[in-house]
Structures are given as C-alpha cells and as structure tokens.
Coordinates of C-alpha atoms in Angstrom, one line a residue:
Chain Y
M1 CA -24.8 23.3 -332.5
A2 CA -21.1 23.3 -332.8
V3 CA -18.5 25.7 -334.0
T4 CA -15.8 24.6 -336.5
F5 CA -13.2 27.0 -338.0
G6 CA -15.4 29.9 -336.8
R7 CA -18.4 28.6 -338.6
V8 CA -21.6 27.8 -336.9
L9 CA -22.8 24.3 -337.9
D10 CA -26.1 22.6 -337.5
N11 CA -26.2 19.4 -335.5
K12 CA -26.5 17.2 -338.5
T13 CA -23.4 18.5 -340.2
S14 CA -21.4 18.5 -337.0
T15 CA -22.3 14.8 -336.3
R16 CA -21.2 14.0 -339.9
I17 CA -17.9 15.7 -339.4
E18 CA -17.3 14.0 -336.2
R19 CA -18.0 10.6 -337.7
E20 CA -15.7 11.3 -340.6
V21 CA -12.8 12.4 -338.4
A22 CA -13.4 9.4 -336.1
S23 CA -13.2 6.9 -339.1
A24 CA -10.2 8.8 -340.5
I25 CA -8.0 8.6 -337.5
K26 CA -9.0 5.0 -336.6
R27 CA -6.3 2.4 -337.3
Q28 CA -6.9 0.7 -340.7
G29 CA -5.9 -2.9 -340.4
S30 CA -2.6 -4.0 -338.9
D31 CA 0.8 -2.6 -339.8
W32 CA 2.1 -5.9 -341.2
K33 CA 5.3 -4.5 -342.7
G34 CA 6.3 -2.9 -339.4
N35 CA 5.3 -6.0 -337.5
T36 CA 7.2 -8.3 -339.8
F37 CA 10.3 -6.2 -339.6
Y38 CA 10.1 -6.1 -335.8
T39 CA 9.7 -9.9 -335.7
L40 CA 12.6 -10.4 -338.1
L41 CA 14.9 -8.3 -335.9
L42 CA 13.9 -10.2 -332.8
V43 CA 14.5 -13.5 -334.5
M44 CA 18.0 -12.4 -335.6
L45 CA 18.8 -11.3 -332.1
V46 CA 17.6 -14.5 -330.5
L47 CA 19.5 -16.5 -333.2
T48 CA 22.8 -14.6 -332.4
L49 CA 22.4 -15.2 -328.7
F50 CA 21.5 -18.8 -329.3
I51 CA 24.7 -19.4 -331.3
L52 CA 26.7 -17.7 -328.6
A53 CA 25.0 -19.9 -325.9
V54 CA 25.7 -23.1 -327.9
L55 CA 29.4 -22.1 -328.3
I56 CA 29.8 -21.3 -324.6
Y57 CA 27.9 -24.4 -323.6
G58 CA 30.0 -26.6 -326.0
V59 CA 33.4 -25.4 -324.7
V60 CA 32.4 -25.4 -321.1
A61 CA 31.0 -28.9 -321.3
D62 CA 34.0 -30.2 -323.2
G63 CA 36.4 -28.7 -320.8
W64 CA 34.4 -29.6 -317.7
D65 CA 36.8 -32.2 -316.3
I66 CA 39.7 -29.7 -316.2
L67 CA 37.6 -26.6 -315.3
T68 CA 36.1 -28.4 -312.2
G69 CA 38.9 -30.9 -311.5
W70 CA 42.3 -29.3 -311.7
L71 CA 41.9 -25.7 -313.0
P72 CA 44.7 -24.1 -310.8
S73 CA 47.4 -26.5 -311.9
F74 CA 46.0 -26.2 -315.5
L75 CA 46.6 -22.4 -315.3
G76 CA 50.1 -23.0 -314.0
G77 CA 50.9 -26.0 -316.2
T78 CA 53.0 -26.1 -319.3
L79 CA 52.8 -27.6 -322.8
G80 CA 53.3 -31.3 -322.7
S81 CA 52.4 -34.8 -323.8
I82 CA 49.6 -37.1 -322.8
K83 CA 51.7 -38.0 -319.8
A84 CA 51.5 -34.4 -318.7
F85 CA 47.7 -34.5 -319.1
E86 CA 47.5 -37.6 -316.9
G87 CA 49.8 -36.2 -314.3
Q88 CA 47.9 -32.9 -314.4
T89 CA 51.0 -30.9 -315.2
L90 CA 49.6 -29.9 -318.6
G91 CA 48.5 -26.3 -318.8
V92 CA 48.3 -22.8 -320.4
Q93 CA 50.9 -20.9 -318.4
Q94 CA 53.2 -20.4 -321.4
G95 CA 50.3 -19.4 -323.6
L96 CA 49.2 -16.9 -321.0
A97 CA 52.7 -15.5 -320.8
G98 CA 52.9 -15.1 -324.6
S99 CA 49.5 -13.4 -324.8
F100 CA 50.4 -11.2 -321.9
W101 CA 53.6 -9.9 -323.7
I102 CA 51.7 -9.5 -326.9
A103 CA 49.2 -7.3 -325.0
V104 CA 52.0 -5.3 -323.4
F105 CA 53.5 -4.6 -326.8
V106 CA 50.1 -3.6 -328.3
A107 CA 49.4 -1.3 -325.3
L108 CA 52.9 0.3 -325.3
L109 CA 53.2 0.6 -329.1
S110 CA 49.9 0.8 -330.9
F111 CA 48.0 2.9 -328.3
P112 CA 50.4 5.8 -328.2
I113 CA 51.3 5.7 -331.9
G114 CA 47.7 5.2 -332.9
I115 CA 46.1 7.8 -330.7
A116 CA 48.9 10.3 -331.7
S117 CA 48.3 9.7 -335.4
A118 CA 44.6 10.1 -334.9
I119 CA 45.1 13.4 -333.1
Y120 CA 47.4 14.6 -335.8
L121 CA 45.1 13.6 -338.6
E122 CA 42.0 15.1 -337.0
E123 CA 43.3 18.2 -335.3
Y124 CA 46.5 19.3 -337.0
A125 CA 46.8 17.9 -340.6
P126 CA 45.7 20.1 -343.4
K127 CA 42.8 18.6 -345.2
N128 CA 44.2 18.1 -348.7
R129 CA 44.7 15.3 -351.2
F130 CA 47.7 14.0 -349.4
S131 CA 46.0 13.6 -346.1
N132 CA 43.0 12.1 -347.8
F133 CA 45.3 9.6 -349.4
I134 CA 46.8 8.7 -346.1
E135 CA 43.4 8.2 -344.4
L136 CA 42.2 6.1 -347.3
N137 CA 45.2 3.8 -346.9
I138 CA 44.8 3.5 -343.2
R139 CA 41.2 2.4 -343.8
N140 CA 42.5 -0.2 -346.4
L141 CA 45.1 -1.4 -343.9
A142 CA 42.4 -2.1 -341.4
G143 CA 40.9 -4.5 -344.0
V144 CA 44.1 -6.4 -344.8
P145 CA 43.9 -10.1 -343.8
S146 CA 45.8 -10.8 -340.6
V147 CA 48.0 -13.5 -342.4
V148 CA 49.5 -10.7 -344.5
Y149 CA 50.6 -9.0 -341.3
G150 CA 52.1 -12.2 -340.3
L151 CA 54.2 -12.2 -343.5
L152 CA 55.1 -8.6 -342.8
G153 CA 56.2 -9.5 -339.3
L154 CA 58.2 -12.5 -340.6
F155 CA 60.0 -10.3 -343.1
L156 CA 60.5 -7.2 -340.9
F157 CA 61.0 -8.5 -337.3
V158 CA 62.0 -12.1 -337.6
E159 CA 64.3 -11.9 -340.6
G160 CA 64.9 -8.2 -340.7
I161 CA 66.1 -7.3 -337.3
P162 CA 66.8 -10.6 -335.4
S163 CA 69.6 -8.8 -333.5
I164 CA 66.9 -6.8 -331.7
T165 CA 63.9 -9.2 -331.7
G166 CA 65.8 -12.4 -331.4
G167 CA 64.0 -13.9 -334.4
R168 CA 61.0 -16.1 -333.7
T169 CA 60.2 -14.6 -330.3
A170 CA 57.5 -13.0 -328.3
A171 CA 59.0 -9.6 -329.1
S172 CA 58.5 -10.3 -332.8
A173 CA 55.0 -11.4 -332.2
G174 CA 54.2 -8.4 -330.1
L175 CA 55.5 -6.0 -332.7
T176 CA 53.6 -7.8 -335.5
L177 CA 50.3 -7.6 -333.6
A178 CA 50.9 -4.0 -332.6
I179 CA 51.1 -3.2 -336.3
L180 CA 48.0 -5.3 -337.0
V181 CA 45.8 -3.3 -334.7
L182 CA 47.3 0.1 -335.3
P183 CA 44.9 1.0 -338.2
I184 CA 41.9 0.1 -336.0
V185 CA 43.2 2.2 -333.1
I186 CA 43.7 5.1 -335.5
I187 CA 40.3 4.9 -337.1
T188 CA 38.3 4.5 -333.9
S189 CA 40.3 7.3 -332.2
Q190 CA 39.7 9.6 -335.2
E191 CA 36.0 8.9 -335.1
A192 CA 35.9 9.7 -331.4
L193 CA 37.7 12.9 -332.0
R194 CA 35.5 13.8 -334.9
A195 CA 32.5 13.5 -332.6
V196 CA 33.7 16.3 -330.3
P197 CA 31.3 19.2 -330.8
A198 CA 32.8 22.1 -332.8
T199 CA 31.1 24.6 -330.4
L200 CA 33.2 23.2 -327.6
K201 CA 36.5 23.8 -329.4
E202 CA 35.3 27.2 -330.5
G203 CA 34.6 28.1 -326.9
S204 CA 38.1 27.1 -325.9
Y205 CA 39.7 29.0 -328.8
G206 CA 37.5 32.0 -328.0
V207 CA 39.1 32.6 -324.6
G208 CA 42.5 32.4 -326.1
A209 CA 43.4 28.8 -325.8
T210 CA 46.1 27.4 -328.2
R211 CA 45.4 24.4 -330.4
W212 CA 47.3 22.1 -328.0
E213 CA 45.3 23.4 -325.0
T214 CA 42.1 22.9 -326.8
V215 CA 43.0 19.4 -327.8
R216 CA 44.4 18.5 -324.3
R217 CA 41.6 20.1 -322.3
Q218 CA 38.5 19.8 -324.5
A219 CA 38.9 17.3 -327.4
L220 CA 40.7 14.5 -325.6
P221 CA 38.6 14.4 -322.5
Y222 CA 35.4 14.4 -324.5
A223 CA 36.7 11.8 -326.9
A224 CA 38.2 9.6 -324.2
P225 CA 35.3 7.1 -323.9
G226 CA 35.3 6.5 -327.6
I227 CA 39.1 6.2 -327.8
L228 CA 39.1 3.9 -324.9
T229 CA 36.5 1.5 -326.4
G230 CA 38.3 1.4 -329.7
T231 CA 41.7 0.7 -328.2
L232 CA 40.7 -2.0 -325.7
L233 CA 38.5 -3.7 -328.3
S234 CA 41.6 -3.8 -330.6
M235 CA 43.5 -5.3 -327.7
S236 CA 40.9 -8.1 -327.5
R237 CA 41.4 -8.7 -331.2
A238 CA 45.2 -8.9 -330.8
I239 CA 44.9 -11.4 -328.1
G240 CA 42.6 -13.6 -330.2
E241 CA 44.7 -13.6 -333.4
A242 CA 46.4 -16.9 -334.3
A243 CA 47.2 -16.7 -338.0
P244 CA 50.0 -14.1 -337.9
L245 CA 51.6 -15.8 -334.9
I246 CA 52.0 -19.0 -336.8
L247 CA 54.0 -17.1 -339.4
V248 CA 56.3 -15.4 -336.9
G249 CA 57.0 -18.7 -335.4
A250 CA 54.8 -19.4 -332.4
I251 CA 55.4 -22.9 -331.1
T252 CA 52.7 -25.5 -330.7
G253 CA 54.9 -28.3 -329.3
F254 CA 57.3 -28.2 -326.4
L255 CA 58.9 -25.1 -324.9
G256 CA 62.1 -25.5 -323.0
S257 CA 62.0 -22.8 -320.4
N258 CA 59.1 -21.9 -318.2
P259 CA 59.6 -18.5 -316.6
S260 CA 56.7 -16.7 -314.8
I261 CA 54.2 -14.9 -316.9
V262 CA 55.6 -11.4 -316.4
D263 CA 59.3 -12.3 -316.6
P264 CA 60.6 -10.2 -319.5
R265 CA 63.6 -12.5 -320.1
Q266 CA 61.3 -14.7 -322.2
L267 CA 60.9 -11.8 -324.7
D268 CA 63.8 -13.1 -326.7
D269 CA 62.9 -16.7 -326.3
A270 CA 60.8 -19.1 -328.3
F271 CA 57.1 -18.5 -327.4
T272 CA 53.6 -19.5 -327.8
A273 CA 50.3 -17.8 -327.2
M274 CA 46.8 -18.8 -326.2
P275 CA 45.2 -19.0 -329.7
I276 CA 48.3 -21.0 -330.9
L277 CA 48.1 -23.3 -328.0
I278 CA 44.4 -23.9 -328.6
T279 CA 45.1 -24.6 -332.3
G280 CA 47.8 -27.0 -331.4
W281 CA 45.7 -29.0 -328.9
T282 CA 42.7 -29.1 -331.2
Q283 CA 44.9 -30.7 -333.9
N284 CA 46.2 -33.4 -331.6
P285 CA 44.5 -36.8 -332.3
M286 CA 44.2 -37.8 -328.7
P287 CA 40.8 -37.0 -327.2
E288 CA 42.3 -35.8 -323.9
F289 CA 43.7 -32.8 -325.7
R290 CA 40.1 -31.8 -326.8
V291 CA 39.3 -31.4 -323.2
A292 CA 42.5 -29.3 -322.7
A293 CA 41.7 -27.2 -325.8
A294 CA 38.1 -26.5 -324.6
A295 CA 39.4 -25.5 -321.1
A296 CA 42.0 -23.2 -322.7
I297 CA 39.2 -21.6 -324.8
V298 CA 37.2 -20.9 -321.7
V299 CA 40.3 -19.4 -320.0
L300 CA 40.9 -17.1 -323.1
L301 CA 37.2 -16.2 -323.2
V302 CA 37.2 -15.2 -319.6
F303 CA 40.3 -13.0 -320.1
V304 CA 38.8 -11.3 -323.1
L305 CA 35.5 -10.8 -321.3
L306 CA 37.3 -9.3 -318.3
L307 CA 39.0 -6.9 -320.7
N308 CA 35.7 -5.9 -322.3
A309 CA 34.1 -5.5 -318.9
A310 CA 37.0 -3.1 -317.9
T311 CA 36.3 -1.2 -321.2
I312 CA 32.7 -0.8 -320.4
Y313 CA 33.4 0.3 -316.8
L314 CA 36.0 2.8 -317.9
R315 CA 33.8 4.1 -320.6
Y316 CA 30.9 4.6 -318.2
H317 CA 33.3 6.3 -315.8
F318 CA 34.5 8.8 -318.5
E319 CA 31.1 9.4 -319.8
K320 CA 29.8 10.3 -316.4
K321 CA 32.7 12.7 -316.0
R322 CA 31.8 14.2 -319.4
E323 CA 28.3 14.9 -318.3
A324 CA 29.1 16.0 -314.8
Chain B
M1 CA 33.4 59.9 -342.5
N2 CA 36.5 62.1 -342.8
P3 CA 39.9 60.5 -343.0
E4 CA 41.2 62.3 -340.0
A5 CA 38.7 60.8 -337.7
R6 CA 39.4 57.4 -339.1
N7 CA 43.1 57.8 -338.2
S8 CA 42.5 58.8 -334.7
N9 CA 43.7 56.5 -332.0
N10 CA 40.3 56.4 -330.5
L11 CA 39.1 53.5 -332.6
V12 CA 39.0 50.0 -331.4
F13 CA 38.6 48.4 -334.8
C14 CA 39.1 49.9 -338.2
A15 CA 38.3 47.6 -341.1
Q16 CA 39.6 48.6 -344.5
D17 CA 38.6 47.0 -347.8
L18 CA 37.9 43.8 -346.0
N19 CA 37.1 40.8 -348.3
V20 CA 36.4 37.3 -347.1
Y21 CA 36.4 34.2 -349.2
Y22 CA 35.5 30.6 -348.4
G23 CA 37.4 28.8 -351.1
E24 CA 35.9 30.2 -354.4
F25 CA 32.9 31.7 -352.6
H26 CA 33.2 35.4 -352.0
A27 CA 31.4 35.8 -348.7
L28 CA 32.0 39.5 -347.9
R29 CA 33.0 42.4 -350.2
D30 CA 34.9 45.6 -349.5
V31 CA 33.8 46.3 -345.9
C32 CA 35.1 49.5 -344.3
L33 CA 33.9 50.0 -340.8
D34 CA 35.0 51.6 -337.5
I35 CA 34.2 50.4 -334.0
L36 CA 34.4 53.0 -331.2
P37 CA 35.3 52.1 -327.7
N38 CA 32.6 51.5 -325.0
E39 CA 29.9 51.4 -327.5
I40 CA 27.6 48.6 -328.6
T41 CA 27.7 48.1 -332.4
A42 CA 25.1 45.9 -333.9
F43 CA 25.3 44.0 -337.2
I44 CA 21.9 43.4 -338.8
G45 CA 20.9 42.0 -342.1
P46 CA 19.3 39.0 -343.7
S47 CA 20.8 35.5 -343.5
G48 CA 23.9 34.9 -345.6
C49 CA 24.8 38.6 -345.7
G50 CA 28.2 38.0 -344.0
K51 CA 27.6 39.6 -340.6
T52 CA 28.8 36.6 -338.6
T53 CA 31.7 36.2 -341.0
L54 CA 32.7 39.7 -340.3
L55 CA 32.4 39.3 -336.6
R56 CA 34.6 36.2 -336.7
C57 CA 37.2 38.2 -338.5
F58 CA 37.6 40.5 -335.5
N59 CA 39.2 37.9 -333.4
R60 CA 40.6 35.7 -336.2
M61 CA 38.1 33.0 -335.5
N62 CA 37.9 32.4 -339.2
D63 CA 41.5 31.1 -339.0
L64 CA 39.9 27.9 -337.8
I65 CA 38.2 27.3 -341.1
P66 CA 40.9 26.0 -343.4
I67 CA 39.4 27.3 -346.6
A68 CA 38.7 30.9 -345.3
R69 CA 40.8 33.7 -346.8
V70 CA 40.8 37.3 -345.7
T71 CA 42.2 40.3 -347.7
G72 CA 42.3 43.9 -346.7
S73 CA 43.0 44.9 -343.1
I74 CA 41.4 45.2 -339.7
E75 CA 43.3 47.4 -337.4
Y76 CA 42.8 46.7 -333.7
M77 CA 44.2 49.7 -331.7
G78 CA 46.3 50.6 -334.7
V79 CA 47.7 47.1 -335.4
N80 CA 46.6 45.1 -338.4
L81 CA 45.2 41.8 -337.0
Y82 CA 46.1 40.1 -340.3
D83 CA 49.8 41.1 -340.2
P84 CA 52.0 38.0 -340.4
G85 CA 53.6 38.6 -337.1
V86 CA 50.3 38.7 -335.1
D87 CA 49.5 35.8 -332.9
A88 CA 45.8 34.8 -333.3
V89 CA 45.8 33.2 -329.8
E90 CA 46.9 36.5 -328.2
V91 CA 44.3 38.3 -330.3
R92 CA 41.5 36.0 -328.9
R93 CA 42.7 36.7 -325.4
R94 CA 42.0 40.4 -325.9
I95 CA 38.9 40.0 -328.0
G96 CA 36.5 37.6 -326.4
M97 CA 33.6 35.9 -328.0
V98 CA 30.1 34.7 -327.0
F99 CA 28.5 32.2 -329.4
Q100 CA 25.0 31.8 -330.8
K101 CA 24.3 28.6 -328.8
P102 CA 25.4 28.6 -325.2
N103 CA 28.5 26.3 -325.2
P104 CA 29.6 25.8 -321.6
F105 CA 32.4 23.2 -321.2
P106 CA 31.3 19.9 -319.6
K107 CA 32.9 21.0 -316.4
S108 CA 31.8 22.7 -313.2
I109 CA 30.6 26.3 -313.2
Y110 CA 33.8 27.3 -311.4
D111 CA 36.1 25.5 -313.9
N112 CA 34.2 27.1 -316.8
V113 CA 35.0 30.6 -315.7
A114 CA 38.5 29.6 -314.5
Y115 CA 39.4 28.0 -317.8
G116 CA 40.7 31.1 -319.5
P117 CA 42.6 32.5 -316.5
R118 CA 44.2 29.1 -316.0
I119 CA 45.5 28.6 -319.5
T120 CA 46.6 32.1 -319.9
G121 CA 48.5 31.9 -316.5
M122 CA 46.7 35.0 -315.2
A123 CA 46.2 33.4 -311.8
K124 CA 48.2 30.6 -310.4
R125 CA 47.1 30.6 -306.8
K126 CA 43.7 29.6 -305.7
P127 CA 42.7 32.9 -303.9
A128 CA 43.5 34.9 -307.0
L129 CA 41.5 32.5 -309.2
D130 CA 38.6 32.5 -306.8
E131 CA 38.5 36.3 -307.0
I132 CA 38.5 36.3 -310.8
V133 CA 35.8 33.8 -310.9
E134 CA 33.6 35.7 -308.5
I135 CA 34.1 39.1 -310.2
S136 CA 33.5 37.6 -313.6
L137 CA 30.3 35.9 -312.5
R138 CA 29.2 39.1 -310.8
K139 CA 29.8 41.1 -313.9
A140 CA 27.7 38.6 -315.8
A141 CA 24.9 38.9 -313.3
L142 CA 25.1 35.3 -312.5
F143 CA 26.9 35.1 -309.2
D144 CA 24.0 35.2 -306.8
E145 CA 22.2 32.5 -308.7
V146 CA 25.1 30.0 -308.6
K147 CA 27.3 31.0 -305.6
D148 CA 26.2 27.9 -303.6
R149 CA 26.9 25.5 -306.4
L150 CA 30.0 26.6 -308.1
K151 CA 31.3 23.0 -308.1
N152 CA 28.2 21.7 -309.9
S153 CA 28.1 21.0 -313.6
A154 CA 27.5 23.9 -315.9
M155 CA 25.3 21.6 -318.0
G156 CA 22.7 21.7 -315.3
L157 CA 22.1 25.5 -315.7
S158 CA 19.2 26.9 -317.8
G159 CA 19.9 28.2 -321.3
G160 CA 19.9 31.8 -320.2
Q161 CA 22.2 31.0 -317.3
Q162 CA 24.5 29.1 -319.5
Q163 CA 24.8 32.0 -321.9
R164 CA 25.6 34.4 -319.0
L165 CA 28.1 31.8 -317.8
C166 CA 29.7 32.0 -321.3
I167 CA 29.8 35.8 -321.0
A168 CA 31.5 35.3 -317.6
R169 CA 33.9 32.9 -319.1
A170 CA 34.7 35.4 -321.9
I171 CA 35.3 38.3 -319.5
A172 CA 37.3 36.3 -317.1
V173 CA 40.4 36.7 -319.2
N174 CA 39.9 40.5 -319.0
P175 CA 39.4 41.3 -322.7
D176 CA 38.9 44.7 -324.3
V177 CA 36.2 43.7 -326.7
L178 CA 33.3 41.2 -326.5
L179 CA 32.1 39.8 -329.8
M180 CA 28.6 38.4 -329.6
D181 CA 27.2 36.2 -332.3
E182 CA 23.4 36.2 -331.9
P183 CA 23.7 35.6 -328.2
C184 CA 20.0 35.6 -327.5
S185 CA 18.7 33.6 -330.4
A186 CA 18.4 30.4 -328.4
L187 CA 16.9 32.1 -325.4
D188 CA 13.4 32.9 -324.2
P189 CA 12.3 36.6 -323.9
I190 CA 13.0 36.9 -320.2
A191 CA 16.5 35.5 -320.5
T192 CA 17.0 37.8 -323.6
T193 CA 16.0 40.8 -321.5
R194 CA 18.5 39.9 -318.8
I195 CA 21.3 39.5 -321.4
E196 CA 20.4 42.9 -322.9
E197 CA 20.5 44.6 -319.5
L198 CA 23.8 42.9 -319.0
M199 CA 25.2 44.2 -322.2
N200 CA 24.2 47.8 -321.2
E201 CA 26.2 47.4 -318.0
L202 CA 29.1 45.8 -319.7
K203 CA 29.6 48.5 -322.2
D204 CA 31.1 50.7 -319.5
D205 CA 34.1 48.3 -319.4
Y206 CA 34.1 46.7 -322.8
T207 CA 33.5 47.5 -326.4
I208 CA 30.7 45.2 -327.7
V209 CA 30.0 44.1 -331.2
I210 CA 26.8 42.1 -331.6
V211 CA 25.3 40.2 -334.5
T212 CA 21.5 40.0 -334.2
H213 CA 18.6 38.8 -336.3
N214 CA 16.3 40.8 -334.0
M215 CA 16.0 44.3 -335.2
Q216 CA 14.2 45.5 -332.1
Q217 CA 17.1 44.2 -330.1
A218 CA 19.5 46.2 -332.2
A219 CA 17.4 49.3 -331.8
R220 CA 17.1 48.8 -328.1
I221 CA 20.7 48.3 -327.1
S222 CA 23.1 49.5 -329.8
N223 CA 24.7 52.8 -330.3
K224 CA 25.8 52.1 -333.9
T225 CA 24.2 49.8 -336.4
A226 CA 25.6 48.3 -339.5
F227 CA 23.2 47.0 -342.1
F228 CA 24.4 44.2 -344.4
S229 CA 22.7 42.7 -347.4
V230 CA 23.3 40.1 -350.0
D231 CA 24.3 41.0 -353.6
V232 CA 23.0 38.4 -355.9
N233 CA 24.7 38.2 -359.2
L234 CA 22.3 36.4 -361.5
E235 CA 24.8 35.9 -364.3
T236 CA 27.3 33.9 -362.2
D237 CA 24.7 32.8 -359.6
T238 CA 26.8 34.0 -356.7
R239 CA 25.8 35.8 -353.5
T240 CA 28.1 38.2 -351.8
G241 CA 27.6 40.0 -348.5
T242 CA 28.1 43.7 -348.5
L243 CA 27.9 46.5 -346.0
I244 CA 25.0 48.8 -347.1
E245 CA 24.9 51.4 -344.4
F246 CA 26.6 52.1 -341.1
G247 CA 25.7 54.9 -338.7
D248 CA 24.1 55.8 -335.4
T249 CA 21.4 53.4 -334.6
E250 CA 18.8 56.1 -334.3
E251 CA 19.5 57.3 -337.8
I252 CA 19.5 53.8 -339.3
F253 CA 16.1 53.0 -337.9
S254 CA 14.5 56.4 -338.4
T255 CA 16.1 58.1 -341.4
P256 CA 18.1 55.5 -343.3
K257 CA 19.9 56.9 -346.4
D258 CA 19.6 53.7 -348.4
S259 CA 16.3 52.4 -349.6
R260 CA 17.4 48.8 -348.9
T261 CA 18.0 49.7 -345.3
E262 CA 14.6 51.3 -345.0
N263 CA 12.9 48.3 -346.6
Y264 CA 14.7 46.0 -344.2
V265 CA 14.1 47.9 -340.9
T266 CA 10.5 48.5 -341.8
G267 CA 10.0 44.8 -342.5
R268 CA 9.3 45.0 -346.1
F269 CA 12.3 42.9 -347.1
G270 CA 13.7 40.0 -345.1

C-alpha cells in the first residue's frame, strides 16, 4: 500500500507509478548537441592557445642568440648597421625611449581627459539627442582605423603646430596615440561607471550627499577596477601601434642622438618606437636583423605582459577593497 | 479636514494638489495629505499606485530621475520643497531615507554610519564622530551586535542587520523625518519584528513615513494610514495613482469610508 496525493493505492498501481516515474526521469540517450558545443568550445580554446604558443616559440627561437648571448647590451644598444650587430652595439634603447614617451603622453593626456569625459557623460550630462549623438560618435571613433589617426596627427601636430611639437617628434607621436586611445578609455570608463548599482548612489544621496560627493566616494571607487582595466589595456594598445607612427614620422634608420630613456630633451627630437624598430628590422634583407627583430618583439611582449600583470594585480586589489 | 488645522505650524508635511509625471506617464494625481510630527504614517495600496513615488517626493529623490516632473506643492515646515530656491541636498539632510533593499556602502560598519556626518561636516574630529556613530547605532538597536567589529565590512552583516545599519546611517545626520520605502520587504519575520519595534521607539524623536505592502504591518505600527489605488482609464489605456482615503489607522482598517479601501484591507482586492 502506498499513498499518493492523499489517495490510497493498491500495490499494483503504486508499482506501476513508480516504474513510470523511474523511466521518465532516466536520461534518454546522450545530449549530443550540448556535448558537441562543449567540444567545439574546447577546440577553439586549445587552438587559440596553440597559435599563441607557436608565436611565442617562433620569436623566442629566432631571437635566441641575442636573448641568451648579449641581451643587456641589446637593451642598451642603438639602431645601426650590420657592423653594429657584429660588434653587439645594436639595440632597442631608442625604441624603448620612444615607446616610453608615448606611454607617458597617453597616461597624462588620455587618462584624465578620457575618465573625465566618461564621468561627465555618465553622471552629469542630460540624456538627450545631443548627448546620444556624442556617445554614438565616440563609439564610431573607437572603430576608426589607426592609420587615419596617423593622418590626423600628421595634419594637426606635425604640420599644424610644429612650433610646439617640433614636427616629426616623439611629442607628436605621443599626442597622436593619446587621441587614438581616447575613445577606448571613454567607453570602458563609461561602462564601468554604468555598472555602479543605483542603490549605492541613492543611499549616498539619501543622507544628503551632493552629486560630486556621490561620484567621488561611491561611483568612482566602485568603478575603479573597470576603469583601470580599460585604461591600462588601451595603454598596451598604444605601445603596440605602428601604423600611425609611420605617418607622424618615426624613423627606422639611424638616429643621431642617444639620450637616456627618460631624458625629456628627446621629446622635440627625431624618434623611433618599438613597433617601428621591429618593422624596420624585419624589412632589412640581412638575416642578422631577423634575429634582432625577434629579440625586439620578445622585449616588447615582456613589457606589455608586465603592464597587463600590473593591471590584473591592481584590479584584484581594488576589487578586494570594494568587497571589504 | 478644516483649513485652519491645515495651516497650523504643527504639520511636518503638507502636500497640496501634488501631481507627478514620468515623461508622458501621469503617475500620481491630485494628492493632498498632511503628515503630523512624531507619528508613523503608512502608505498602503496595490503595486503601481504611486505610494513610493509620493514618498520619494518628500525628500526630492525624484529629482534623480531626469524625466520625473512634479506639480503642486509639498510644504515642509511651511516651506514648499519645490520652490526654485530650495536645495535638494539640504532637504535630504533633514529628511532621511531607508530603502527597500538594504544598501550599505561597501565600507566598514563605522564608515557607513560616519558617511553622512563626514560629508555634511557635522563632526570633524574623531571623538565627536565616534560618539555620533555609537549613538546612531544604539538608536538603531544595532550597537551591541556590532560594537566589537565596527571596522569590519558592512557587507558581512545579515539582511536585517544591514537594514538597521541603513537606519543608523540615515539618523546619523540627525534628520527630522525618516522616509522608509518597504524597509522590511527583503527581511525575514524576526528581522521584520525588530525593525517594527525600532520604528516604534524612533517615532519619539522622528516623524516616520513608511510605504508597506504588508497591511498587518501598517495596522500594527502606524498612527495614520493613507490608502492609494490605481485609476485605470480604459479609453486611453493609462493608469494613474490616486489617494483614496487618509485617516487614523484604526478607522481605515475598521470603518473605512470608501468601499475600495474596505475591499483592499479585507483582502478582496489586491
């Protein structure tokens, strides 16, 4: 005897119900759609990692002689001919200097301007047709090919205000790349600010906080990890860009002076940068320069990875603070 | 209600012909309502009847919604809150708010309560701030539970504790009025009872206006009750909240004048 839904059942009926339930909840065949999808995802992931591994292996193997033989003098060396390679005075120092100053310009210009624009658009601007139009255009700007920014930089900074930038200089390049990543900084910061819970802001307004206090003490700290990720990733992008630099006149051949990396006097001088230097060496017919290009790629990769690692660490730090 | 009583200075709030619109949507129509000091006034009614909208008019929280528009007037101690010269930030310092979902800041318990006093500049030095934090937490009946972990994150508290922390945060800036928007709807019955007891104690010092979906709660704790309902216009397919009846809680629940109120409080219409 068994009781189901308050009814008393005889043994036969209850056995039948049990059997029916058992067969109904038993798995029918395999979930081939789900399994296929899962396998597909896994294959894609492995493929991506494989390509990355091949790339890294390729450049490390190619640059092995320099990376294991004379890396310190390579880091301190300058652009030069095959003789410089043989004498181990060839190196990336000028490229590092150019990329360093580009990074400084991006950090000093596009971060404050970009984050401020994002705060304005998210927290202050009235939501109307005009602000929608502006936001749409910022999104479009983020999709503009980088060569176009190179043309803009050539027109604005190289030919427009040579009295300030000095023409084809690191300053012009820094300004150009700062403008290039500005839309990305704005968009990612806006998205981070949009993710701040409305209840948090209401709580702040509710005790009589002004808009500025609410932005400063609630919205910005909460959005900090997201803003940080966006800005530092855009920095990686700026450091890796080559096309716009060619247009604003980065040099692939010989550079006269060779000041230290952080010496600001080179700002109004002819310049090069890591991606440009790599491009130049790759195009050189002599096989020795392939080794140099590969080693330079590894150096650039390491710097970008260090930057990303710093991003991840800072993000983790801010997120922990947010939960604490 | 006779006009003389309405004009007396004894009122905390006096809403006159209040209408609220969200864009084209007419959310609340022609509300006239008085709130007396040191009483608990409850707003009840079905969803969409505008009771939360009205509550958020009392401290100009609706200003934060760009499309919200308010006509008519709400006098707070004789001053129309919607006069052009009135500063909404100052209003919110005097008229505190507790929200439906506990929303402590992701900071320590201490910093949550100290947030308001700090930004308003009430207490600059630490001893004074410590005192405000302790008094506020005591008033919110939370101090004994958290006194050993004031530096711990507020996010680690239970839901009921978080809501009492939010009450402590609201009273830390020493407001006159506490607006509570369904403060117990996310809490279990035991936490709810604690908040209700707390409100009874707090009404000696504050005027409390509470929105609640729980009619028993309104009946248990409030002195006055306002019943709101939704007017559905079938021709234009619009729904507008209106105040149906306002009076002593006992009357509203035992001898309501309007049949709609009676239907609602007896559970025949929801």
